[in-house]
Structure formats: C-alpha cells, structure tokens
mmCIF file of C-alpha atoms and ligand atoms in Angstrom:
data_model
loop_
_atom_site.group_PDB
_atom_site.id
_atom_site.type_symbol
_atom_site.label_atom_id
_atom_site.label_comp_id
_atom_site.label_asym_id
_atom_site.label_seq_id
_atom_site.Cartn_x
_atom_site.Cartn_y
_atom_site.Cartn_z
ATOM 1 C CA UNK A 24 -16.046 16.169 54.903
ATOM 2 C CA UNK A 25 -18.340 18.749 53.760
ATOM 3 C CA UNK A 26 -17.212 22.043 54.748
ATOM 4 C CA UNK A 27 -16.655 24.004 51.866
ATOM 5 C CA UNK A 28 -19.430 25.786 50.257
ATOM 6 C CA UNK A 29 -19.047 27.204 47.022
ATOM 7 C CA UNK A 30 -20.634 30.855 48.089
ATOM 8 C CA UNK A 31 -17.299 32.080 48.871
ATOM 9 C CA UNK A 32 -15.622 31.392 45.837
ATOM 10 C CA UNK A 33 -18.842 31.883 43.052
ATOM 11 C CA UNK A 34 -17.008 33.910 40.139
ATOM 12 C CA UNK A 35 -14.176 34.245 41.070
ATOM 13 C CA UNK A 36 -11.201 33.664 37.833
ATOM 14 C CA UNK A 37 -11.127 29.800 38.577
ATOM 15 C CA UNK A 38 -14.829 29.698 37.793
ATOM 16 C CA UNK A 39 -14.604 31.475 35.260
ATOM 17 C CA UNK A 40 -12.315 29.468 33.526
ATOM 18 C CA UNK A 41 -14.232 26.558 33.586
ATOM 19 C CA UNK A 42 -17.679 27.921 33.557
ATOM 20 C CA UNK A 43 -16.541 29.769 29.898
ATOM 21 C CA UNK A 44 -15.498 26.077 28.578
ATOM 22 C CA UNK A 45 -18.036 24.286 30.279
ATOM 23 C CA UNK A 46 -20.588 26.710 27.900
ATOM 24 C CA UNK A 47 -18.393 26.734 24.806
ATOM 25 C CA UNK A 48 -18.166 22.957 25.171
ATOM 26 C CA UNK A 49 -22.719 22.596 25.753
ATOM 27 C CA UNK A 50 -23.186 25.022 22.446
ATOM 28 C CA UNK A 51 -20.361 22.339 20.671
ATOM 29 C CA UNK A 52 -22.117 19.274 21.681
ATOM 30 C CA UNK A 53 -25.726 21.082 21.290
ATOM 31 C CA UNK A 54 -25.441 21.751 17.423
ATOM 32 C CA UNK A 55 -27.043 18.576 16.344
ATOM 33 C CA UNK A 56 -31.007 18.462 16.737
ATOM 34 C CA UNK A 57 -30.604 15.283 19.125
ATOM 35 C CA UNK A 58 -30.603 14.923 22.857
ATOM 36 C CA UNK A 59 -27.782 14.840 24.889
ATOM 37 C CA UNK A 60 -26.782 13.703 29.146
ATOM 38 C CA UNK A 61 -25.258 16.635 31.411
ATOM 39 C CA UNK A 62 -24.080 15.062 34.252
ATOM 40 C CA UNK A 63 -22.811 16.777 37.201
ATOM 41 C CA UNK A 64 -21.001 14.676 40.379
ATOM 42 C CA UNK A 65 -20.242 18.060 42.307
ATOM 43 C CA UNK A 66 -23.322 20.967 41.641
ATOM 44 C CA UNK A 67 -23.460 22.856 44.609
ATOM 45 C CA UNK A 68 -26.493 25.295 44.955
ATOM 46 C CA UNK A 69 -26.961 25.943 40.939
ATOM 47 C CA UNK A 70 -27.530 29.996 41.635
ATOM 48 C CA UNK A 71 -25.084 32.676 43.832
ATOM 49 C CA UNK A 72 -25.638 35.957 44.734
ATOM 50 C CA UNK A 73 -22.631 38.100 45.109
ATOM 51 C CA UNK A 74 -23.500 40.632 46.837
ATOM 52 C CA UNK A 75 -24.211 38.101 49.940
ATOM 53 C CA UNK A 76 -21.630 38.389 53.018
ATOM 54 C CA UNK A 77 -19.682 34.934 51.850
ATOM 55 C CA UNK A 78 -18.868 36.429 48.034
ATOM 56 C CA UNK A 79 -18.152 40.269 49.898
ATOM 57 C CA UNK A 80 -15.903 38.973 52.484
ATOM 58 C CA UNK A 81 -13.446 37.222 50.144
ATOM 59 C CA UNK A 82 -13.842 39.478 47.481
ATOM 60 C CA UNK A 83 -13.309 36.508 45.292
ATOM 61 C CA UNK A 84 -15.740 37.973 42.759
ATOM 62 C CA UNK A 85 -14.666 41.374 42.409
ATOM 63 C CA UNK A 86 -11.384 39.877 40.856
ATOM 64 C CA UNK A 87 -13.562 37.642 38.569
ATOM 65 C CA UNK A 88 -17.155 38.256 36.912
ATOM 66 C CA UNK A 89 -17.117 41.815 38.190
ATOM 67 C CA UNK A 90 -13.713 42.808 37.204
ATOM 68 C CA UNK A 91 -14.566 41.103 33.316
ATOM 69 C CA UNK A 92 -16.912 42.934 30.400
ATOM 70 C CA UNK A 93 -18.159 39.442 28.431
ATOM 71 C CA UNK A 94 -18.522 39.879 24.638
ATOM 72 C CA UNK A 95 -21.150 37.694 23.098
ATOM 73 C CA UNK A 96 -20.899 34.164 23.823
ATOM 74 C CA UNK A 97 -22.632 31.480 25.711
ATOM 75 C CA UNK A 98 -21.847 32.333 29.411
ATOM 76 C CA UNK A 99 -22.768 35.533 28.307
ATOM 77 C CA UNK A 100 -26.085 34.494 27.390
ATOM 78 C CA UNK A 101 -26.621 31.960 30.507
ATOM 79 C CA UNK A 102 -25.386 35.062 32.553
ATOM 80 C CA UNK A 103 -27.496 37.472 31.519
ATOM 81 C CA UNK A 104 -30.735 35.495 31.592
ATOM 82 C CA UNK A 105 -29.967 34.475 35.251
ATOM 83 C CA UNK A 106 -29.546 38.184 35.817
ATOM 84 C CA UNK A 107 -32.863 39.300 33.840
ATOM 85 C CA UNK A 108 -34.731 37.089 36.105
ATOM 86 C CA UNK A 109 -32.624 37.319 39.963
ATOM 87 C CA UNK A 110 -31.184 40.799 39.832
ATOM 88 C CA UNK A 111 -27.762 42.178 38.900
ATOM 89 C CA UNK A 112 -26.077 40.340 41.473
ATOM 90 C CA UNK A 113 -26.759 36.689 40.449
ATOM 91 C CA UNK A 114 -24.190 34.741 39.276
ATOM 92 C CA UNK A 115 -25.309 30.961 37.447
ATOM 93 C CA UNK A 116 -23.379 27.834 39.425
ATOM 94 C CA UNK A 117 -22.499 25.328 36.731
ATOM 95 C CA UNK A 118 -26.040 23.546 36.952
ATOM 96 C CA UNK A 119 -27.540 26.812 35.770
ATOM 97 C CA UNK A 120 -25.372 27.213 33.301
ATOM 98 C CA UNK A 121 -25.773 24.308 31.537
ATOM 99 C CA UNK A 122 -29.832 24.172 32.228
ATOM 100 C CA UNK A 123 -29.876 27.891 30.578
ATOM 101 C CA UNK A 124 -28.075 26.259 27.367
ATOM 102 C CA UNK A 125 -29.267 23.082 26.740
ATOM 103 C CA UNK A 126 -33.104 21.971 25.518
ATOM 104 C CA UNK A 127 -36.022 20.473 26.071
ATOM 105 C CA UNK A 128 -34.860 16.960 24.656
ATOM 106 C CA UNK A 129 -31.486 17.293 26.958
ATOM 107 C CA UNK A 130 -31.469 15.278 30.551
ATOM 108 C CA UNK A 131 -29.836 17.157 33.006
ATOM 109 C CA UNK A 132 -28.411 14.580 36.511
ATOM 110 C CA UNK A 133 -27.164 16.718 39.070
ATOM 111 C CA UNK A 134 -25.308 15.151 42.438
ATOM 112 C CA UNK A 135 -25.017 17.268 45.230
ATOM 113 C CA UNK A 136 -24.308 15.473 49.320
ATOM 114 C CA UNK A 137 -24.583 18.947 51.118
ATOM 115 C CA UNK A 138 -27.955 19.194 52.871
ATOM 116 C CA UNK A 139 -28.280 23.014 52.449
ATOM 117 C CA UNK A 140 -26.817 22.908 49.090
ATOM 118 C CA UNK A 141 -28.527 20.003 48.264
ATOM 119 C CA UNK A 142 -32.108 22.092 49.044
ATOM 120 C CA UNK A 143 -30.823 25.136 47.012
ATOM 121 C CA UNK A 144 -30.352 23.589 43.976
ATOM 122 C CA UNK A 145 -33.335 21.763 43.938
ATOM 123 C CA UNK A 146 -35.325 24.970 44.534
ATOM 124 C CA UNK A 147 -33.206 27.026 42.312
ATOM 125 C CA UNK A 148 -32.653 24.248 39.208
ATOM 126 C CA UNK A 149 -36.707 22.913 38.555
ATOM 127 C CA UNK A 150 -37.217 21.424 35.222
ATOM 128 C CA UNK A 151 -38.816 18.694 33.275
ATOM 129 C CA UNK A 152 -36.064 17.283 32.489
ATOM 130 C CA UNK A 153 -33.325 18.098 35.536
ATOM 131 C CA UNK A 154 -33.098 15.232 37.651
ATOM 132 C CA UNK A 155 -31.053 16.230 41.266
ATOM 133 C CA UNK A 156 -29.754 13.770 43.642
ATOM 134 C CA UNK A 157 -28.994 13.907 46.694
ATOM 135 C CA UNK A 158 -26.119 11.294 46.882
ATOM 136 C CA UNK A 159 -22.540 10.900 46.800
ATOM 137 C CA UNK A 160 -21.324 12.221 43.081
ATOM 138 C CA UNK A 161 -18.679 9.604 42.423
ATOM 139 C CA UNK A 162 -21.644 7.072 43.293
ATOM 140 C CA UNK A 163 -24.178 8.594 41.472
ATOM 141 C CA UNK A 164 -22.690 8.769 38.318
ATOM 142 C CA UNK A 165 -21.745 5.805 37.939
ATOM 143 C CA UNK A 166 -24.565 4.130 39.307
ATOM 144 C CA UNK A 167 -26.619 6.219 36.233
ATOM 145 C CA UNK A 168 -24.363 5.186 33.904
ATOM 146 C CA UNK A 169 -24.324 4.608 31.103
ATOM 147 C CA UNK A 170 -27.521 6.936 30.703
ATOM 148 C CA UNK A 171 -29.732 7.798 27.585
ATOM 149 C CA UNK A 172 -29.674 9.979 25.397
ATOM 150 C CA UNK A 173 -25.642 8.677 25.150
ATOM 151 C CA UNK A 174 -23.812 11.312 23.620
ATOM 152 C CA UNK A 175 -23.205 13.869 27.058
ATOM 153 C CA UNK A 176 -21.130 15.426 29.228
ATOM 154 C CA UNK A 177 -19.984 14.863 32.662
ATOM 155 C CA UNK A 178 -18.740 18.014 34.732
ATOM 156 C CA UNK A 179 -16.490 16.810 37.795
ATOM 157 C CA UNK A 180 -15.613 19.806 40.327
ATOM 158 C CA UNK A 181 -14.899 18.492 43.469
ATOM 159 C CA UNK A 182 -13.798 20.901 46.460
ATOM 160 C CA UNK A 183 -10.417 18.425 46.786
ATOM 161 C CA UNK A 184 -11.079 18.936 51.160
ATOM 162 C CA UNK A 185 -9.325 15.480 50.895
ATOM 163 C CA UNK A 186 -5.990 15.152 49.956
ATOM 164 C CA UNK A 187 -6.772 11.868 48.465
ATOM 165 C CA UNK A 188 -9.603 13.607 46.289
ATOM 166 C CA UNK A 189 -7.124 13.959 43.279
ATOM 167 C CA UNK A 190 -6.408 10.129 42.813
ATOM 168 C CA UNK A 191 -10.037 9.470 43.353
ATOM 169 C CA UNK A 192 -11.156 11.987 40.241
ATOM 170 C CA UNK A 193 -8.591 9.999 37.928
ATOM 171 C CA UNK A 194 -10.256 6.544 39.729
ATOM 172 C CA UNK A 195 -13.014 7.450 38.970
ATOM 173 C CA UNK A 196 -12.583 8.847 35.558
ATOM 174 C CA UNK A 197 -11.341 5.616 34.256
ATOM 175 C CA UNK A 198 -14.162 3.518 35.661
ATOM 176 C CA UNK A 199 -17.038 5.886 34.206
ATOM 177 C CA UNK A 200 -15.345 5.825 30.811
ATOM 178 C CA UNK A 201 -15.336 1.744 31.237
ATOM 179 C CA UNK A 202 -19.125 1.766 31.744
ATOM 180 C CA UNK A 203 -19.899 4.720 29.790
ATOM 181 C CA UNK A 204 -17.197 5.269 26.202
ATOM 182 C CA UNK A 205 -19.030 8.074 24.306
ATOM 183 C CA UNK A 206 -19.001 10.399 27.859
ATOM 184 C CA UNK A 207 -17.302 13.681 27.595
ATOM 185 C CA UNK A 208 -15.628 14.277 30.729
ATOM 186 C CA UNK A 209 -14.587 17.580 31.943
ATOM 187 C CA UNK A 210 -12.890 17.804 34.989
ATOM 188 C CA UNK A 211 -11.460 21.328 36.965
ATOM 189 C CA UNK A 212 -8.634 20.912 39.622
ATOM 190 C CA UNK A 213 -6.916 23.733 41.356
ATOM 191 C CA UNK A 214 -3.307 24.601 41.080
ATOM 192 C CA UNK A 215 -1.354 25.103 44.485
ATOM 193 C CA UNK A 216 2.024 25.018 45.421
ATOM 194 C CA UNK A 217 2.041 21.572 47.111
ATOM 195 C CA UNK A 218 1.166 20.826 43.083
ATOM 196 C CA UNK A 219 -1.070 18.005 44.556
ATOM 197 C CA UNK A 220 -2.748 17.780 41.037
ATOM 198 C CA UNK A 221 0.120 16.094 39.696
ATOM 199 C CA UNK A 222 -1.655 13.024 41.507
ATOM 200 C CA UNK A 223 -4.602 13.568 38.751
ATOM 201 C CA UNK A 224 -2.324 13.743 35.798
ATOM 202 C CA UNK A 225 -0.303 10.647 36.906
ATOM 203 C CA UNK A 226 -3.654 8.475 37.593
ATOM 204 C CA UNK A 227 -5.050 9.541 34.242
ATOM 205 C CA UNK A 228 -4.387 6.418 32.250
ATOM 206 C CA UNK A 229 -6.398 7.816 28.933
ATOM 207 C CA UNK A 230 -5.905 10.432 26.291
ATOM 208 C CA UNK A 231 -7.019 13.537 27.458
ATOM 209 C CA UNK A 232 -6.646 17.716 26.622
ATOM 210 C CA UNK A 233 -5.135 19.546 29.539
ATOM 211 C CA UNK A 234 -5.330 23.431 29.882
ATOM 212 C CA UNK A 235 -4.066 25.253 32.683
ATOM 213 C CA UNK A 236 -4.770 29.536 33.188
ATOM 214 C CA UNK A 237 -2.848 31.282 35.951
ATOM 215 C CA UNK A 238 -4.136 34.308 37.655
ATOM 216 C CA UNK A 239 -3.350 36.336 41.357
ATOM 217 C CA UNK A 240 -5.848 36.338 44.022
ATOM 218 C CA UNK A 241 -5.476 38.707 46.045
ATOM 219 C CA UNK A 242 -6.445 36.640 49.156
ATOM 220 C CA UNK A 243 -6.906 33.345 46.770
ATOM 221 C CA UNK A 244 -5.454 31.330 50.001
ATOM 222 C CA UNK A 245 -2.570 30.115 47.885
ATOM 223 C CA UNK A 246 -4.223 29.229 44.364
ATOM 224 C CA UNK A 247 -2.227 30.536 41.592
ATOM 225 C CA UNK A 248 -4.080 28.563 38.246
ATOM 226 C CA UNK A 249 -7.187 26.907 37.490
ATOM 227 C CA UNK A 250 -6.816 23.357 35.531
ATOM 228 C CA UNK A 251 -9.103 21.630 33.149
ATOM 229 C CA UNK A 252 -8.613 17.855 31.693
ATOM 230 C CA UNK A 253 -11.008 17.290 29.194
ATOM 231 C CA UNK A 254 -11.390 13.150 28.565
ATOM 232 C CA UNK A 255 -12.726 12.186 24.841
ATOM 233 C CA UNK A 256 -13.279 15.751 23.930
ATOM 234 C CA UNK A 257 -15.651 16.600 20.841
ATOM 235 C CA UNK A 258 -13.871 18.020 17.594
ATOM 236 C CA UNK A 259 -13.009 21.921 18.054
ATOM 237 C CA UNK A 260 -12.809 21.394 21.468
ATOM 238 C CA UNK A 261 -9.266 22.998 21.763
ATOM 239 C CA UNK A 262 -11.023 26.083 20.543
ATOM 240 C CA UNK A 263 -13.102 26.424 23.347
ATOM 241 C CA UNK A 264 -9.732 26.495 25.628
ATOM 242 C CA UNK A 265 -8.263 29.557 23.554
ATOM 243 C CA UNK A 266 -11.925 31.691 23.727
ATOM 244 C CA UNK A 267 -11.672 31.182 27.257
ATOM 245 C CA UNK A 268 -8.125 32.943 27.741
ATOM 246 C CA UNK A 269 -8.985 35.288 24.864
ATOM 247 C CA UNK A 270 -12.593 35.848 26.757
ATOM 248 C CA UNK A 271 -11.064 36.672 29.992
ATOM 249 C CA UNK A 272 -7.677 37.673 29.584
ATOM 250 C CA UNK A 273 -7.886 41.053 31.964
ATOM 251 C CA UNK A 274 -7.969 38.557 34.744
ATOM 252 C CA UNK A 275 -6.161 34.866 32.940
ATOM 253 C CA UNK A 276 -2.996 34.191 32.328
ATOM 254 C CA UNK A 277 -1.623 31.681 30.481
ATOM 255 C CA UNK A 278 1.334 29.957 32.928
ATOM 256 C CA UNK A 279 3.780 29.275 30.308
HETATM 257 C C1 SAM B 328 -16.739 23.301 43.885
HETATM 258 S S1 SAM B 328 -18.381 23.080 44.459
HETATM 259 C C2 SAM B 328 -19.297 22.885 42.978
HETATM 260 C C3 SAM B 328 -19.433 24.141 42.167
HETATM 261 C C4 SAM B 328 -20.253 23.992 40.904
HETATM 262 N N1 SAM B 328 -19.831 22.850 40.095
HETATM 263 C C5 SAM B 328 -20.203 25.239 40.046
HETATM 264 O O1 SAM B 328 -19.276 25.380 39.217
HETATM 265 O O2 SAM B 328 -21.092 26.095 40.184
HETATM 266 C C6 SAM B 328 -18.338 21.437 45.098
HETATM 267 C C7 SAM B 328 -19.663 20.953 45.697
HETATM 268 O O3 SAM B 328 -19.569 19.539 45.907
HETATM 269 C C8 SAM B 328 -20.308 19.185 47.065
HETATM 270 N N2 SAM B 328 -19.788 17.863 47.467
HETATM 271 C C9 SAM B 328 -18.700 17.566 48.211
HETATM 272 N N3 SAM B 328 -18.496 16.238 48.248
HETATM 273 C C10 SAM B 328 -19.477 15.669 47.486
HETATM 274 C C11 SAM B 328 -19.768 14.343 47.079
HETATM 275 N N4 SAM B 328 -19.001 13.307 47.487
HETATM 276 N N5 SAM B 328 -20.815 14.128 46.269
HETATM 277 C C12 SAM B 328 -21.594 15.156 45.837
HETATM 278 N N6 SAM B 328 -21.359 16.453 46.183
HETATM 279 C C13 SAM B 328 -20.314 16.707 46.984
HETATM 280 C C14 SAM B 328 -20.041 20.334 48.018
HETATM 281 O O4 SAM B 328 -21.079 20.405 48.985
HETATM 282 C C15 SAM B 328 -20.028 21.544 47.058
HETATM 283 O O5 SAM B 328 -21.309 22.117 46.982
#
C-alpha cells in the first residue's frame, strides 16, 4: 500500500524529533576524517515545501518547524542551507538532511517504492556520491548490505499503513544487524493509542536506546508521541536525545 505521502506531515513535531537526532547523530559519527554509509529504507521526496496545499491543509507544520526558533546546531545548518537555496518555505526530508551534513568521502543509499516520490527525490537529492533506488526499502538494504565504507547509519521511517509494519521493522532490524554488525540503526515509530508499537519493542531481540517525546496535534489524527530506537548507538549518543527535547521543547514533551 502506498498511500501516504509525507507532504502532509513534513515538519511537523514528530519530524522534528527525529530529524534533530538524525543530525546530532551524522555530526557524531562524522568527526573522524573517514567515510561513512547513510542508508535510508523509507526517503520519501528528500525536499518539502510548506507553504504547498498538503502542509496548509493539515497545518501539521505550523505546530512544528514554524512554531520553533532553532539555536545553532546541525538541523539548523541543513535547514538553513535548504532555505538559502529553495526559498523560506523549504523544509529538508531526511535525505537532505543527511546529504547537507555529510562529505564528499560519505555514500549516501536512499530507497524510496513511490513512483512520484521516487522521481522527486531523485531530482531533488543529485550527488556524486547519493545512490537512490527505486525498490522496496526492507529489500534494498539488505540486499546492499553489508556496504563500504562500514561504519554508517541506517534511518528506518516507515509510514506503518500496515498493521503488520511494526513486527516487520524489528524483523528486519535483526536480520540487517546479522549481515551488517557495525550498522547504526535508527528507527522512528509513532505513538497511538492502539500502542501498536509495543509490537516493535517486543520483536526487538538486541540492546537498543529508546526515547519517546509527547506533544498535541491539534488535528494529529490521534498521535500523541514520536518514538526513536536507536540499535548499536555510537558513544554520546544519549546526548543527542536530551538536545533534541532541550532543542524543541516549546512544542516536545517528555511523556513521563
Ligand atoms: C514517513 S515517509 C519518509 C519520510 C522521510 N524519511 C523524512 O523524514 O523526510 C515514508 C516513505 O516511504 C515510502 N515507502 C512506503 N513503503 C515503502 C517500501 N516498502 N520501500 C520503500 N519506500 C516505501 C512512502 O512512499 C513514503 O514516501
């Protein structure tokens, strides 16, 4: 099923949760001169302008990015060079994000299934070294796996259309770490009241950090929290966790 599309929801207080830690987490694993892998198994369309009819009619935005003054840090930086060079109203996708931060000797793989999406992000993400697939993430991954340089990170952010997506992330997350131990896996989940995540948690066989924000959308369709697992996460990564509340804590809250 591939009905969701990410335009509705770009910036909005779930992204920015994991968008903040996704950058903390690229300038962590960036400090040392040599390569690294950014994978991606969900990247939708890499670049989203909010002032288009899907981010105005949810107002999804206006309770996230717009409603937040960034101090200095990394998605400030990757947010303002997307703006210096698409207008005010850009807002960088994950793919952007992490193409803004990392280098020249980084290889970016990017898995996106959505034709339209798919077409985007190749249009919006061109680079040397930014590879982007059209093909089923899960697949993908694994089938690139393990990749060099092999120090990386893998970003999974599924749209969870299928109830069964939550016990396929853990699935998943098991075999790539099989085929691939040094990957840094990051992986977002929403929180809802049917608490379907708990499916995740229970499949995840392997240490792990969890963090979970909380937050009220107006019209956020029932999600009440955002939810990061992070799977053989680099030293100081906790830190990255508390910038993010501290970064954006007009619109996150922590749940407990
Ligand atoms: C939540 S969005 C990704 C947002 C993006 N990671 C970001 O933060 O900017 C999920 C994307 O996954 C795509 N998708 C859904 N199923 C997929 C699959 N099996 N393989 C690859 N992409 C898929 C959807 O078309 C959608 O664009």
């Amino acid at each position: 099923m591939l009905s969701y599309q990410h335009s509705y929801h770009a910036g909005n207080p779930a992204d920015l949760h994991k968008h903040i830690v996704l950058a903390e987490l690229l300038a962590l694993l960036t400090r040392k001169a040599r390569g690294i892998s950014y994978m991606e198994t969900h990247a939708g369309r890499g670049r989203y302008d909010l002032s288009a009819p899907e981010s105005v009619q949810t107002g999804e935005a206006a309770e996230g990015i717009e409603a937040l003054t960034l101090p200095d840090c990394p998605l400030l930086h990757a947010l303002e060079t997307t703006r210096r060079h698409f207008g005010e109203a850009a807002y960088p996708g994950s793919p952007l994000i992490a193409q803004t931060l990392l280098r020249a000797q980084d290889q970016l793989h990017l898995m996106e299934l959505h034709p339209a999406e798919f077409r985007a992000l190749r249009q919006n993400l061109r680079a040397k070294n930014t590879a982007i697939h059209k093909r089923d993430g899960y697949e993908g991954v694994l089938a690139l796996s393990p990749p060099k340089p092999r120090k990386g990170l893998v970003l999974v952010d599924p749209s969870y259309e299928v109830k069964t997506e939550y016990a396929q992330v853990a699935d998943f997350t098991l075999k790539l770490v099989a085929k691939w131990p040094e990957a840094t896996v990051m992986i977002w989940y929403p929180i809802l009241p049917a608490g379907r995540h708990e499916e995740l948690i229970e499949g995840m066989r392997i240490k792990y950090l969890r963090d979970e924000v909380s937050f009220d959308l107006k019209d956020g369709k029932g999600m009440t929290g955002s939810g990061l697992l992070l799977v053989n996460a680099p030293f100081g990564a906790e830190k990255c966790f508390i910038k993010a509340l501290d970064l954006a804590r007009p619109i996150l809250k922590n749940p407990l």
